[in-house]
Amino acid sequence: MERRWGNQRVELMIGDISKQNVDIVVNAANSRLAGGGGVDGAIHAAGGPSIMMETRRRYPDGCPTGEAVISSAGELAARYVIHAVGPIWQGGSAQEEKELESAYTRCLELAAAHDATSVAFPALSCGAYGYPLDLAAEIALKTSILWFKYHQQPRLIRFVLFSEGPYSVFADKLEELTGNS
Ligand code: AR6
């Protein structure tokens, strides 16, 4: 599924984030940039050890929640990996919404600053960090649509969902936000 605004578009697909042929893939990292399971595990396994070596050297203090840092992409097809730290869900009253929106926005800022045409996101915070999918989808998609209103780059924002369930949550939300044209 996709929605277009001029020459820019949001695209939803089912797949593996580590296999995306785009300029930038976004990693669902933790604030120590220590690696882990889920998306983080898949990206480091597919990209090889050079990614972690670089993040350790460049970002020894890690990355705060709601922020993102960039590295090269090792053996991935992408040019860069952006390591974004989404919030851990604590019931919704601990600034999680603001932090998730900020994580997405920081990724888009870094992507634009690196002249990226295409960026692939996973559903940040929706696995180990427990963020409810429908609430996270709304933030992810609204942030992307708002970004397109004021910026030319990137032109493609792709959300790579791991299975049919999260895909349909994102698809319903994108329809709700844009009409089912
Ligand atoms: N491709 C696309 N989506 C995936 C993939 C994949 N290869 N693998 C999992 N997902 P998570 P978080 C989905 O846990 O919640 C790590 O240990 C998954 O089903 O990867 O931000 C880090 O080191 C879910 O919908 O990220 C952190 O400690 C979504 O991607 C912590 O987990 C995000 O799940 C970050 O947790």
CSV table of C-alpha atoms and ligand atoms in Angstrom, one decimal:
chain,number,residue,atom,x,y,z
A,1,MET,CA,0.0,0.0,0.0
A,2,GLU,CA,1.2,3.5,-0.7
A,3,ARG,CA,0.1,7.1,-0.6
A,4,ARG,CA,1.6,9.9,-2.7
A,5,TRP,CA,2.1,13.6,-2.2
A,6,GLY,CA,3.6,15.0,-5.4
A,7,ASN,CA,6.8,13.1,-5.9
A,8,GLN,CA,7.0,11.9,-2.3
A,9,ARG,CA,5.4,8.8,-0.9
A,10,VAL,CA,4.7,6.6,2.1
A,11,GLU,CA,4.9,2.9,1.4
A,12,LEU,CA,3.9,0.0,3.6
A,13,MET,CA,5.2,-3.5,3.1
A,14,ILE,CA,5.7,-6.8,4.9
A,15,GLY,CA,9.3,-7.9,5.0
A,16,ASP,CA,12.7,-7.9,6.7
A,17,ILE,CA,14.2,-4.4,7.4
A,18,SER,CA,17.7,-5.7,7.0
A,19,LYS,CA,17.1,-6.7,3.4
A,20,GLN,CA,15.8,-3.3,2.1
A,21,ASN,CA,17.4,-1.8,-0.9
A,22,VAL,CA,17.1,1.8,0.2
A,23,ASP,CA,19.6,4.6,1.0
A,24,ILE,CA,19.0,4.3,4.8
A,25,VAL,CA,17.6,1.6,7.0
A,26,VAL,CA,16.6,2.6,10.5
A,27,ASN,CA,17.5,0.3,13.4
A,28,ALA,CA,15.4,-0.1,16.6
A,29,ALA,CA,18.3,0.4,18.9
A,30,ASN,CA,18.7,0.7,22.7
A,31,SER,CA,20.2,3.8,24.4
A,32,ARG,CA,23.5,1.9,25.0
A,33,LEU,CA,23.7,1.0,21.3
A,34,ALA,CA,24.7,-2.4,22.6
A,35,GLY,CA,22.9,-4.5,20.1
A,36,GLY,CA,20.0,-6.9,21.0
A,37,GLY,CA,17.3,-9.0,19.4
A,38,GLY,CA,14.5,-8.1,16.9
A,39,VAL,CA,15.4,-5.5,14.3
A,40,ASP,CA,18.7,-4.7,16.1
A,41,GLY,CA,19.8,-8.3,15.9
A,42,ALA,CA,18.8,-8.7,12.3
A,43,ILE,CA,20.6,-5.5,11.2
A,44,HIS,CA,23.8,-6.3,13.0
A,45,ALA,CA,23.8,-9.9,11.8
A,46,ALA,CA,23.2,-9.0,8.2
A,47,GLY,CA,25.4,-5.9,8.2
A,48,GLY,CA,28.4,-7.5,9.9
A,49,PRO,CA,30.6,-6.3,12.8
A,50,SER,CA,31.8,-3.0,11.2
A,51,ILE,CA,28.6,-1.3,12.2
A,52,MET,CA,29.0,-1.9,15.9
A,53,MET,CA,32.7,-1.0,15.7
A,54,GLU,CA,31.8,2.3,14.2
A,55,THR,CA,29.0,3.1,16.7
A,56,ARG,CA,31.2,2.3,19.7
A,57,ARG,CA,33.9,4.6,18.4
A,58,ARG,CA,31.7,7.5,17.3
A,59,TYR,CA,29.1,7.3,20.1
A,60,PRO,CA,30.7,5.9,23.2
A,61,ASP,CA,28.0,7.5,25.4
A,62,GLY,CA,25.2,5.8,23.4
A,63,CYS,CA,22.1,7.6,22.3
A,64,PRO,CA,19.3,9.0,24.5
A,65,THR,CA,15.7,7.9,24.1
A,66,GLY,CA,13.9,9.9,21.4
A,67,GLU,CA,17.2,10.5,19.6
A,68,ALA,CA,19.0,8.9,16.7
A,69,VAL,CA,22.6,8.5,15.4
A,70,ILE,CA,23.9,7.5,12.0
A,71,SER,CA,26.6,5.0,10.9
A,72,SER,CA,27.7,3.3,7.7
A,73,ALA,CA,25.9,0.2,6.8
A,74,GLY,CA,28.5,-2.5,6.6
A,75,GLU,CA,27.4,-5.3,4.2
A,76,LEU,CA,23.8,-4.1,4.0
A,77,ALA,CA,22.5,-2.8,0.6
A,78,ALA,CA,21.8,0.5,2.2
A,79,ARG,CA,24.3,3.4,2.4
A,80,TYR,CA,23.7,4.2,6.1
A,81,VAL,CA,22.0,2.8,9.2
A,82,ILE,CA,20.3,5.2,11.5
A,83,HIS,CA,20.1,3.9,15.0
A,84,ALA,CA,17.0,5.3,16.7
A,85,VAL,CA,16.0,4.8,20.3
A,86,GLY,CA,12.3,4.6,20.8
A,87,PRO,CA,10.7,4.7,24.3
A,88,ILE,CA,9.9,1.7,26.4
A,89,TRP,CA,6.1,1.7,26.9
A,90,GLN,CA,5.1,2.5,30.5
A,91,GLY,CA,1.4,3.0,30.1
A,92,GLY,CA,1.4,6.2,28.1
A,93,SER,CA,2.0,8.9,30.8
A,94,ALA,CA,5.8,8.9,30.7
A,95,GLN,CA,6.3,11.1,27.6
A,96,GLU,CA,6.3,8.0,25.4
A,97,GLU,CA,4.4,9.7,22.6
A,98,LYS,CA,6.7,12.7,22.5
A,99,GLU,CA,9.7,10.5,22.6
A,100,LEU,CA,8.5,8.2,19.8
A,101,GLU,CA,7.6,11.2,17.6
A,102,SER,CA,11.0,12.7,18.3
A,103,ALA,CA,12.8,9.5,17.4
A,104,TYR,CA,11.1,9.4,14.0
A,105,THR,CA,11.7,13.1,13.4
A,106,ARG,CA,15.4,12.8,14.3
A,107,CYS,CA,15.7,10.0,11.7
A,108,LEU,CA,14.1,12.1,9.0
A,109,GLU,CA,16.4,15.0,9.9
A,110,LEU,CA,19.5,12.8,9.6
A,111,ALA,CA,18.2,11.3,6.4
A,112,ALA,CA,17.7,14.7,4.8
A,113,ALA,CA,21.1,15.9,6.0
A,114,HIS,CA,22.7,12.9,4.3
A,115,ASP,CA,20.8,13.5,1.1
A,116,ALA,CA,18.9,10.3,1.3
A,117,THR,CA,16.1,9.7,-1.2
A,118,SER,CA,14.7,6.6,0.5
A,119,VAL,CA,14.4,5.5,4.1
A,120,ALA,CA,13.0,2.3,5.5
A,121,PHE,CA,11.7,2.2,9.1
A,122,PRO,CA,10.6,-0.7,11.3
A,123,ALA,CA,7.8,-0.2,13.8
A,124,LEU,CA,10.0,1.5,16.4
A,125,SER,CA,9.3,0.5,20.0
A,126,CYS,CA,6.6,-2.1,18.9
A,127,GLY,CA,8.5,-5.2,19.8
A,128,ALA,CA,10.6,-5.6,23.0
A,129,TYR,CA,9.7,-2.1,24.1
A,130,GLY,CA,5.9,-2.9,24.1
A,131,TYR,CA,4.4,0.2,22.5
A,132,PRO,CA,0.8,-0.5,21.4
A,133,LEU,CA,0.9,-0.9,17.6
A,134,ASP,CA,-2.1,1.3,16.7
A,135,LEU,CA,-0.8,4.2,18.8
A,136,ALA,CA,2.7,3.8,17.4
A,137,ALA,CA,1.4,3.6,13.8
A,138,GLU,CA,-0.5,6.8,14.2
A,139,ILE,CA,2.6,8.6,15.4
A,140,ALA,CA,4.9,7.1,12.7
A,141,LEU,CA,2.5,7.9,9.9
A,142,LYS,CA,1.5,11.4,11.1
A,143,THR,CA,5.2,12.4,11.6
A,144,SER,CA,5.9,11.2,8.0
A,145,ILE,CA,3.0,13.0,6.4
A,146,LEU,CA,3.9,16.2,8.3
A,147,TRP,CA,7.5,15.9,7.2
A,148,PHE,CA,6.5,15.7,3.6
A,149,LYS,CA,4.6,19.0,4.0
A,150,TYR,CA,7.8,20.9,4.7
A,151,HIS,CA,10.7,18.9,3.3
A,152,GLN,CA,11.7,17.6,-0.1
A,153,GLN,CA,13.9,14.8,1.1
A,154,PRO,CA,13.6,11.9,1.6
A,155,ARG,CA,11.1,11.1,-1.2
A,156,LEU,CA,10.3,7.6,-0.1
A,157,ILE,CA,9.4,6.7,3.5
A,158,ARG,CA,8.9,2.9,3.7
A,159,PHE,CA,7.5,1.1,6.7
A,160,VAL,CA,8.7,-2.5,6.8
A,161,LEU,CA,6.4,-4.5,9.0
A,162,PHE,CA,7.3,-8.0,10.0
A,163,SER,CA,4.0,-9.7,9.4
A,164,GLU,CA,0.4,-9.4,8.3
A,165,GLY,CA,-0.9,-8.2,11.8
A,166,PRO,CA,1.2,-5.0,12.1
A,167,TYR,CA,0.9,-4.4,8.4
A,168,SER,CA,-2.9,-4.2,8.6
A,169,VAL,CA,-2.7,-1.9,11.7
A,170,PHE,CA,-0.5,0.5,9.7
A,171,ALA,CA,-2.6,0.1,6.6
A,172,ASP,CA,-5.9,0.9,8.5
A,173,LYS,CA,-4.2,3.9,10.1
A,174,LEU,CA,-2.8,5.2,6.8
A,175,GLU,CA,-6.3,5.0,5.3
A,176,GLU,CA,-7.8,6.7,8.3
A,177,LEU,CA,-5.3,9.6,8.0
A,178,THR,CA,-5.5,10.0,4.2
A,179,GLY,CA,-8.9,8.6,3.0
A,180,ASN,CA,-9.1,5.3,1.2
A,181,SER,CA,-8.3,6.7,-2.3
B,1,AR6,N1,12.3,-6.6,10.0
B,1,AR6,C1,11.2,-5.8,10.3
B,1,AR6,N2,10.6,-5.8,11.4
B,1,AR6,C2,11.1,-6.6,12.4
B,1,AR6,C3,12.2,-7.4,12.3
B,1,AR6,C4,12.8,-7.4,11.0
B,1,AR6,N3,13.9,-8.2,10.8
B,1,AR6,N4,12.4,-8.1,13.5
B,1,AR6,C5,11.5,-7.6,14.3
B,1,AR6,N5,10.6,-6.8,13.7
B,1,AR6,P1,12.0,-4.6,18.2
B,1,AR6,P2,11.8,-2.2,19.9
B,1,AR6,C6,9.5,-6.0,14.3
B,1,AR6,O1,11.9,-5.5,19.4
B,1,AR6,O2,10.5,-2.6,20.4
B,1,AR6,C7,16.2,-4.8,20.8
B,1,AR6,O3,16.7,-5.9,21.6
B,1,AR6,C8,8.9,-6.5,15.6
B,1,AR6,O4,7.9,-7.5,15.3
B,1,AR6,O5,13.1,-5.0,17.2
B,1,AR6,O6,12.1,-0.8,19.5
B,1,AR6,C9,17.1,-3.5,20.9
B,1,AR6,O7,18.4,-3.8,21.1
B,1,AR6,C10,8.3,-5.2,16.1
B,1,AR6,O8,7.0,-5.0,15.5
B,1,AR6,O9,12.3,-3.1,18.6
B,1,AR6,C11,16.4,-2.8,22.0
B,1,AR6,O10,16.9,-3.2,23.2
B,1,AR6,C12,9.2,-4.1,15.6
B,1,AR6,O11,9.9,-4.7,14.5
B,1,AR6,C13,15.0,-3.2,21.9
B,1,AR6,O12,14.9,-4.5,21.2
B,1,AR6,C14,10.2,-3.5,16.6
B,1,AR6,O13,10.6,-4.6,17.5
B,1,AR6,C15,14.2,-2.2,21.0
B,1,AR6,O14,12.8,-2.6,21.1
